[in-house]
Amino acid sequence: MSVAALLGAISAVGADGRRGGFSRHGFDSADMELRAWFTEEAARRGLAVETDRNGALWAWWGEPGDDAVVTGSHLDSVPGGGAYDGPLGVAAALVAVDLLRERGFTPNRPLAVTVFPEEEGGRFGLACLGSRLMTGAVGTAAALRLSDPDGVTLADALASAGLDPAHVGRDERALSRIGVFVELHVEQGRGLVDLDAPVGVAHSILAHGRWRLRFTGEGNHAGATLMADRRDPMVPAAGLVLAARRAATAIAGSRATVGRIVPVPGGTNVIPSTVDLWLDARAGDDLRTRAVVAEIEAAARELAADEGCAVTVTEESYGDAVVFDAALREELSGVLGGVPDLPTGAGHDAGILAAHVPTAMLFVRNPTGVSHAPEEFASDADCEAGARALADVLAHLAR
Ligand code: GLV
Ligand code: MN
Ligand code: MN
């Protein structure tokens, strides 16, 4: 079965008729359907599927065990996301197992295909939730209290999915079984297009995090409140978007994005009483990321004061920059005949795992360069090239 056929089989799951693309979020109905699909595809290949304490799926080729070669990615998406971010790595891993079998290869180390839950943080707000829980990068109690926009807590969602919230948290056993982790992913940018190469190796990930800014003013009537009498939190929120653009433009290589604003109560003829705004900020290192955020935070305080509003800033997640293991990068590039080595601005479970186990990533060319949007793309031929490259890498690692 080809990667394209596998992705085609899930092309209706979580399709978002309103936003376009896909909305598949941790443990929602689309995600549960995808998890069932993965379990079925793994079973079709004779792989034994386990669910770990934090809801990650593990499909084992042979006996589960230590020093395993592990590959995989995620099946959830951002709201209105593309078809490839996550699912490509899972589908390519399944096809890589098929290819290895066709080649008559038998692994000399345990080999597993994994699916990490809620990588995008699209439902509970914390990116790489599954790998952060497994590695202890997020505390159990704080994670279980996270809630989705409908007020459903992670604890509730896990219980609805048949998982026991009491077992959630750092999973030493699961982590210690990983000898090496390789995640294949669609490239989120045009590096491979410019280099005219279908596949590359990841070099590094930017430092990045998410901050929630809450501006509080006075809710009131849109017609009856004189302009001079207003304390409208939407005004500093609007200024904040521009301040984020200015701050990131001034610091080389940094990025700042406001992709979500929620005014409360959210009526056309109502001055909001509060506005929540989420900032995603990234840069090449901790120092520059913190500098961008400090600049934006200072602007937030000034903008709020100018409007007679209050502001609070809460760091919801943070991860320092990751440079993938140089020796492993070189080794895998060599296995693939010398492929490009590319940095990325996107976060990944592989980035979380890299602090604990030897970790690498393969990227597959994305001709649009777009990601986190329906235009994200990889050609069928490049998806197959990616699966072949992953098979080569797994064969090398599990030889
Ligand atoms: C996930 O893809 C992220 O970079 O936020
Ligand atoms: Mn993503
Ligand atoms: Mn991803």
XYZ file of C-alpha atoms and ligand atoms in Angstrom:
406
model
C 0.000 0.000 0.000
C 1.343 3.436 -0.890
C 1.637 6.449 1.413
C -0.871 8.219 -0.847
C -3.365 5.349 -0.445
C -3.004 5.423 3.337
C -3.491 9.184 3.476
C -6.377 8.861 1.002
C -8.115 6.423 3.355
C -8.300 9.103 6.082
C -9.002 12.084 3.830
C -12.580 12.478 5.078
C -11.744 12.144 8.776
C -11.899 15.503 10.509
C -12.312 17.361 7.187
C -13.365 20.874 8.228
C -16.101 22.201 5.957
C -16.068 25.613 7.623
C -12.357 26.412 7.870
C -11.111 24.142 5.077
C -8.441 21.509 5.666
C -8.630 19.285 8.736
C -9.503 19.836 12.372
C -8.368 16.776 14.303
C -7.607 17.374 17.959
C -6.402 15.176 20.793
C -9.011 12.544 21.718
C -11.881 14.202 19.822
C -14.060 12.084 17.558
C -11.849 12.592 14.480
C -8.732 11.737 16.469
C -10.365 8.629 17.941
C -11.284 7.540 14.406
C -7.685 8.071 13.295
C -6.355 6.131 16.272
C -8.695 3.242 15.354
C -7.516 3.476 11.731
C -3.874 3.297 12.846
C -4.579 0.331 15.117
C -6.263 -1.470 12.239
C -3.438 -0.723 9.776
C -0.884 -1.893 12.333
C -2.863 -5.078 12.995
C -3.093 -5.684 9.230
C 0.704 -5.741 9.289
C 0.843 -8.066 12.273
C 2.146 -5.303 14.555
C 0.999 -5.530 18.170
C -0.464 -2.209 19.329
C -0.106 -0.920 22.891
C -1.422 2.333 24.334
C 0.954 3.816 26.870
C 0.025 5.657 30.063
C -0.158 8.999 28.265
C -2.217 7.838 25.325
C 0.576 7.364 22.782
C 0.106 4.374 20.483
C 2.981 1.931 19.916
C 2.846 -0.673 17.137
C 5.596 -3.225 17.670
C 7.298 -5.297 15.015
C 8.318 -8.281 17.109
C 8.644 -8.272 20.863
C 8.518 -4.879 22.582
C 11.826 -4.248 24.280
C 14.710 -1.989 25.164
C 17.030 -0.208 22.774
C 14.213 -0.049 20.243
C 14.323 1.778 16.936
C 11.202 3.950 17.090
C 9.620 5.973 14.331
C 6.326 7.809 14.042
C 4.653 11.163 14.364
C 1.156 12.444 15.212
C -2.333 12.325 13.724
C -3.858 15.487 15.213
C -3.820 18.804 13.357
C -4.043 22.515 13.983
C -7.537 23.967 13.375
C -8.023 23.867 9.597
C -4.617 22.243 9.086
C -3.080 20.387 6.167
C -3.181 16.706 5.332
C 0.531 15.970 5.809
C 1.747 17.544 9.077
C 1.792 14.434 11.272
C -0.099 11.844 9.211
C 2.698 11.751 6.602
C 5.158 10.517 9.238
C 2.730 7.875 10.475
C 1.765 6.639 6.998
C 5.406 6.643 5.836
C 6.353 4.582 8.893
C 3.725 1.947 8.051
C 4.878 1.850 4.425
C 8.515 1.638 5.569
C 7.611 -1.519 7.520
C 6.018 -2.930 4.329
C 9.116 -2.059 2.295
C 11.462 -3.638 4.807
C 9.437 -6.826 4.743
C 9.403 -6.841 0.930
C 13.178 -6.515 1.079
C 13.281 -9.574 3.364
C 14.672 -7.505 6.234
C 14.220 -8.586 9.845
C 15.166 -6.053 12.539
C 17.854 -7.032 15.017
C 16.452 -4.553 17.519
C 12.829 -4.074 18.596
C 11.144 -1.703 16.148
C 8.037 0.352 16.840
C 5.810 2.835 15.060
C 4.366 5.436 17.438
C 1.589 8.004 17.353
C 1.947 10.808 19.898
C -1.333 12.467 20.971
C -2.150 16.204 20.717
C 1.152 17.272 19.169
C -0.304 20.552 17.942
C -1.958 21.510 21.205
C -5.013 22.382 19.107
C -7.435 21.265 21.801
C -5.703 21.689 25.168
C -3.287 24.478 24.190
C -0.045 22.678 25.020
C 1.958 21.541 21.981
C 3.643 18.110 22.097
C 1.409 17.119 24.985
C 2.060 13.358 24.673
C 5.840 13.611 24.489
C 5.934 16.308 27.207
C 3.952 14.025 29.499
C 6.107 11.009 28.710
C 9.340 12.883 29.403
C 8.004 14.812 32.406
C 8.455 18.137 30.562
C 5.002 19.060 31.868
C 3.750 18.252 35.356
C 0.935 15.723 35.586
C -1.433 17.783 37.744
C -1.065 20.894 35.593
C -1.604 18.868 32.421
C -4.712 17.109 33.710
C -6.229 20.506 34.552
C -5.795 21.811 30.992
C -9.156 22.334 29.382
C -10.461 22.731 25.862
C -12.605 25.672 24.683
C -15.733 23.795 25.854
C -14.346 23.383 29.359
C -13.585 19.663 28.995
C -10.431 18.908 30.983
C -7.659 16.672 29.723
C -8.514 14.317 32.591
C -12.112 14.079 31.314
C -11.020 13.615 27.704
C -8.607 10.837 28.636
C -11.277 9.083 30.670
C -13.720 9.336 27.743
C -11.047 7.766 25.532
C -10.791 4.844 27.960
C -7.511 5.990 29.532
C -6.920 6.308 33.250
C -5.906 9.873 34.227
C -4.350 8.437 37.397
C -1.673 6.786 35.243
C -0.692 9.911 33.318
C 2.793 11.356 33.778
C 6.478 10.757 33.184
C 6.784 7.244 31.790
C 10.277 6.038 32.519
C 9.588 2.625 31.067
C 8.287 3.915 27.725
C 11.130 6.408 27.478
C 13.835 3.933 28.404
C 12.758 1.544 25.663
C 13.597 4.095 22.964
C 17.114 3.453 21.694
C 16.713 5.930 18.849
C 13.758 7.961 17.563
C 13.295 9.085 13.961
C 10.337 11.240 12.929
C 9.580 11.794 9.251
C 7.698 15.031 8.572
C 6.570 17.184 5.694
C 8.919 20.150 5.418
C 7.360 23.376 6.702
C 9.141 25.742 4.383
C 10.814 25.697 0.984
C 14.313 24.527 1.849
C 14.134 21.266 -0.088
C 12.357 22.931 -3.020
C 15.182 25.432 -3.330
C 17.765 22.637 -3.076
C 15.847 20.488 -5.568
C 15.872 17.495 -3.197
C 12.904 15.291 -2.199
C 14.236 14.357 1.241
C 16.458 15.975 3.867
C 17.590 15.596 7.453
C 16.578 18.069 10.191
C 19.363 20.130 11.684
C 17.633 22.119 14.427
C 14.431 23.591 15.835
C 13.948 27.191 16.966
C 13.361 27.995 20.633
C 9.645 28.633 20.921
C 6.756 29.108 23.264
C 3.210 30.303 23.774
C 2.001 33.121 26.002
C -1.560 34.122 26.889
C -2.215 37.828 27.340
C -5.456 38.803 29.019
C -6.529 42.432 28.659
C -9.285 43.438 31.071
C -11.367 46.579 30.655
C -15.021 47.454 31.067
C -17.766 45.698 29.136
C -20.334 48.193 27.911
C -22.763 49.232 25.205
C -21.324 49.924 21.717
C -23.778 52.737 21.044
C -24.380 54.265 24.436
C -20.744 54.569 25.592
C -18.952 57.742 24.502
C -15.544 57.140 22.956
C -13.911 59.140 25.778
C -15.565 56.972 28.419
C -14.355 53.611 27.171
C -11.918 51.137 28.645
C -11.971 48.789 25.679
C -9.537 45.861 25.952
C -9.734 45.271 22.218
C -7.756 48.474 21.679
C -4.553 47.341 23.483
C -5.062 43.858 21.984
C -5.032 45.383 18.501
C -1.918 47.405 19.361
C -0.299 44.274 20.678
C -0.550 42.540 17.309
C 1.407 45.391 15.727
C 3.880 45.468 18.619
C 4.545 41.741 18.100
C 5.278 42.367 14.434
C 7.659 45.219 15.297
C 9.485 43.264 18.013
C 10.081 40.193 15.857
C 11.150 42.295 12.888
C 13.777 44.026 15.036
C 15.439 40.814 16.314
C 17.165 38.790 13.609
C 15.629 35.406 12.836
C 12.800 35.755 15.330
C 9.079 35.280 14.730
C 6.005 36.428 16.614
C 2.451 35.514 15.746
C -0.973 36.250 17.159
C -3.203 33.538 15.712
C -5.986 33.525 18.249
C -7.956 36.327 19.917
C -11.037 35.690 22.042
C -13.095 38.713 23.119
C -15.552 38.129 25.959
C -18.495 38.183 25.557
C -17.927 38.553 21.791
C -20.892 40.550 20.490
C -20.829 42.995 17.572
C -22.588 45.682 19.603
C -20.697 44.997 22.835
C -17.445 46.527 24.087
C -15.678 43.442 25.417
C -14.899 43.158 29.115
C -11.824 41.021 28.445
C -9.789 39.972 25.455
C -7.570 36.895 25.551
C -4.841 36.809 22.981
C -2.276 34.091 22.384
C 1.253 34.917 21.304
C 3.515 32.350 19.619
C 7.127 33.563 19.680
C 10.240 31.850 18.328
C 13.902 32.617 17.696
C 17.251 30.906 17.199
C 18.040 30.768 20.892
C 16.635 31.332 24.335
C 18.121 34.804 24.699
C 16.571 36.175 21.536
C 13.207 34.501 22.145
C 13.074 35.942 25.645
C 14.092 39.363 24.293
C 11.246 39.350 21.744
C 8.733 38.349 24.406
C 10.040 40.934 26.891
C 9.643 43.642 24.262
C 6.078 42.561 23.495
C 5.236 42.288 27.182
C 6.474 45.839 27.802
C 4.340 47.058 24.903
C 1.333 45.188 26.335
C 1.667 46.989 29.677
C 1.974 50.380 28.020
C -0.943 49.757 25.648
C -3.143 48.522 28.498
C -2.319 51.538 30.680
C -3.095 53.946 27.831
C -6.633 52.514 27.662
C -7.202 52.214 31.404
C -7.085 48.436 31.137
C -5.208 45.745 33.054
C -3.102 43.004 31.465
C -1.743 39.677 32.663
C 0.792 37.581 30.785
C 0.977 33.824 31.323
C 3.587 31.549 29.796
C 1.675 28.463 28.669
C 4.598 26.531 27.206
C 8.250 26.961 26.337
C 10.980 24.886 24.742
C 14.582 25.911 24.185
C 16.211 25.511 20.778
C 17.111 21.969 19.737
C 20.081 20.947 17.641
C 19.700 17.329 16.623
C 22.525 14.891 17.406
C 25.281 15.772 14.925
C 26.704 12.267 14.587
C 23.265 10.764 13.950
C 22.448 13.496 11.433
C 25.623 12.793 9.544
C 25.121 9.039 9.750
C 21.559 9.192 8.391
C 22.456 11.673 5.677
C 25.223 9.269 4.661
C 22.783 6.329 4.548
C 20.655 8.418 2.175
C 23.579 9.293 -0.071
C 24.247 12.750 1.350
C 20.961 14.637 1.656
C 20.557 18.276 2.777
C 20.557 19.176 6.457
C 17.882 21.807 7.211
C 16.791 23.905 10.186
C 13.107 24.338 10.951
C 10.947 26.866 12.721
C 8.335 24.238 13.599
C 8.131 22.269 16.830
C 7.944 18.464 16.972
C 7.701 15.587 19.454
C 11.177 14.702 18.165
C 12.345 18.032 19.614
C 11.036 17.078 23.054
C 12.521 13.573 22.881
C 15.893 14.913 21.721
C 16.708 15.952 25.305
C 16.417 12.306 26.404
C 17.291 9.923 23.557
C 19.225 10.043 20.270
C 16.737 11.621 17.900
C 16.619 12.565 14.247
C 14.112 13.797 11.706
C 13.664 13.369 7.975
C 11.885 16.044 5.961
C 9.922 15.528 2.751
C 9.762 18.311 0.153
C 6.716 20.584 0.285
C 6.374 22.438 -3.038
C 4.020 25.074 -1.612
C 6.248 25.678 1.399
C 2.969 26.233 3.291
C 2.071 24.367 6.459
C -0.628 24.609 9.153
C -2.983 25.437 6.279
C -4.853 23.425 3.650
C -2.255 24.331 0.976
C 0.389 22.192 2.712
C 1.466 19.583 0.145
C 3.844 16.796 -0.792
C 3.633 14.963 -4.115
C 2.818 11.254 -4.109
C 6.272 10.557 -5.577
C 8.002 12.513 -2.795
C 5.894 10.779 -0.132
C 7.073 7.436 -1.521
C 10.659 8.717 -1.653
C 10.259 9.684 1.994
C 8.984 6.219 2.931
C 11.903 4.602 1.070
C 14.349 6.898 2.834
C 12.765 6.063 6.195
C 12.975 2.326 5.362
C 16.675 2.755 4.517
C 17.286 4.574 7.777
C 15.364 2.036 9.878
C 17.172 -0.860 8.180
C 20.479 0.815 8.979
C 19.571 1.493 12.614
C 18.021 -1.923 13.267
C 20.651 -3.925 11.367
C 3.831 22.719 15.648
O 3.814 22.300 14.522
C 4.401 24.004 15.937
O 5.493 24.303 15.433
O 3.760 24.785 16.642
Mn 2.317 21.267 13.090
Mn 3.848 17.968 13.026
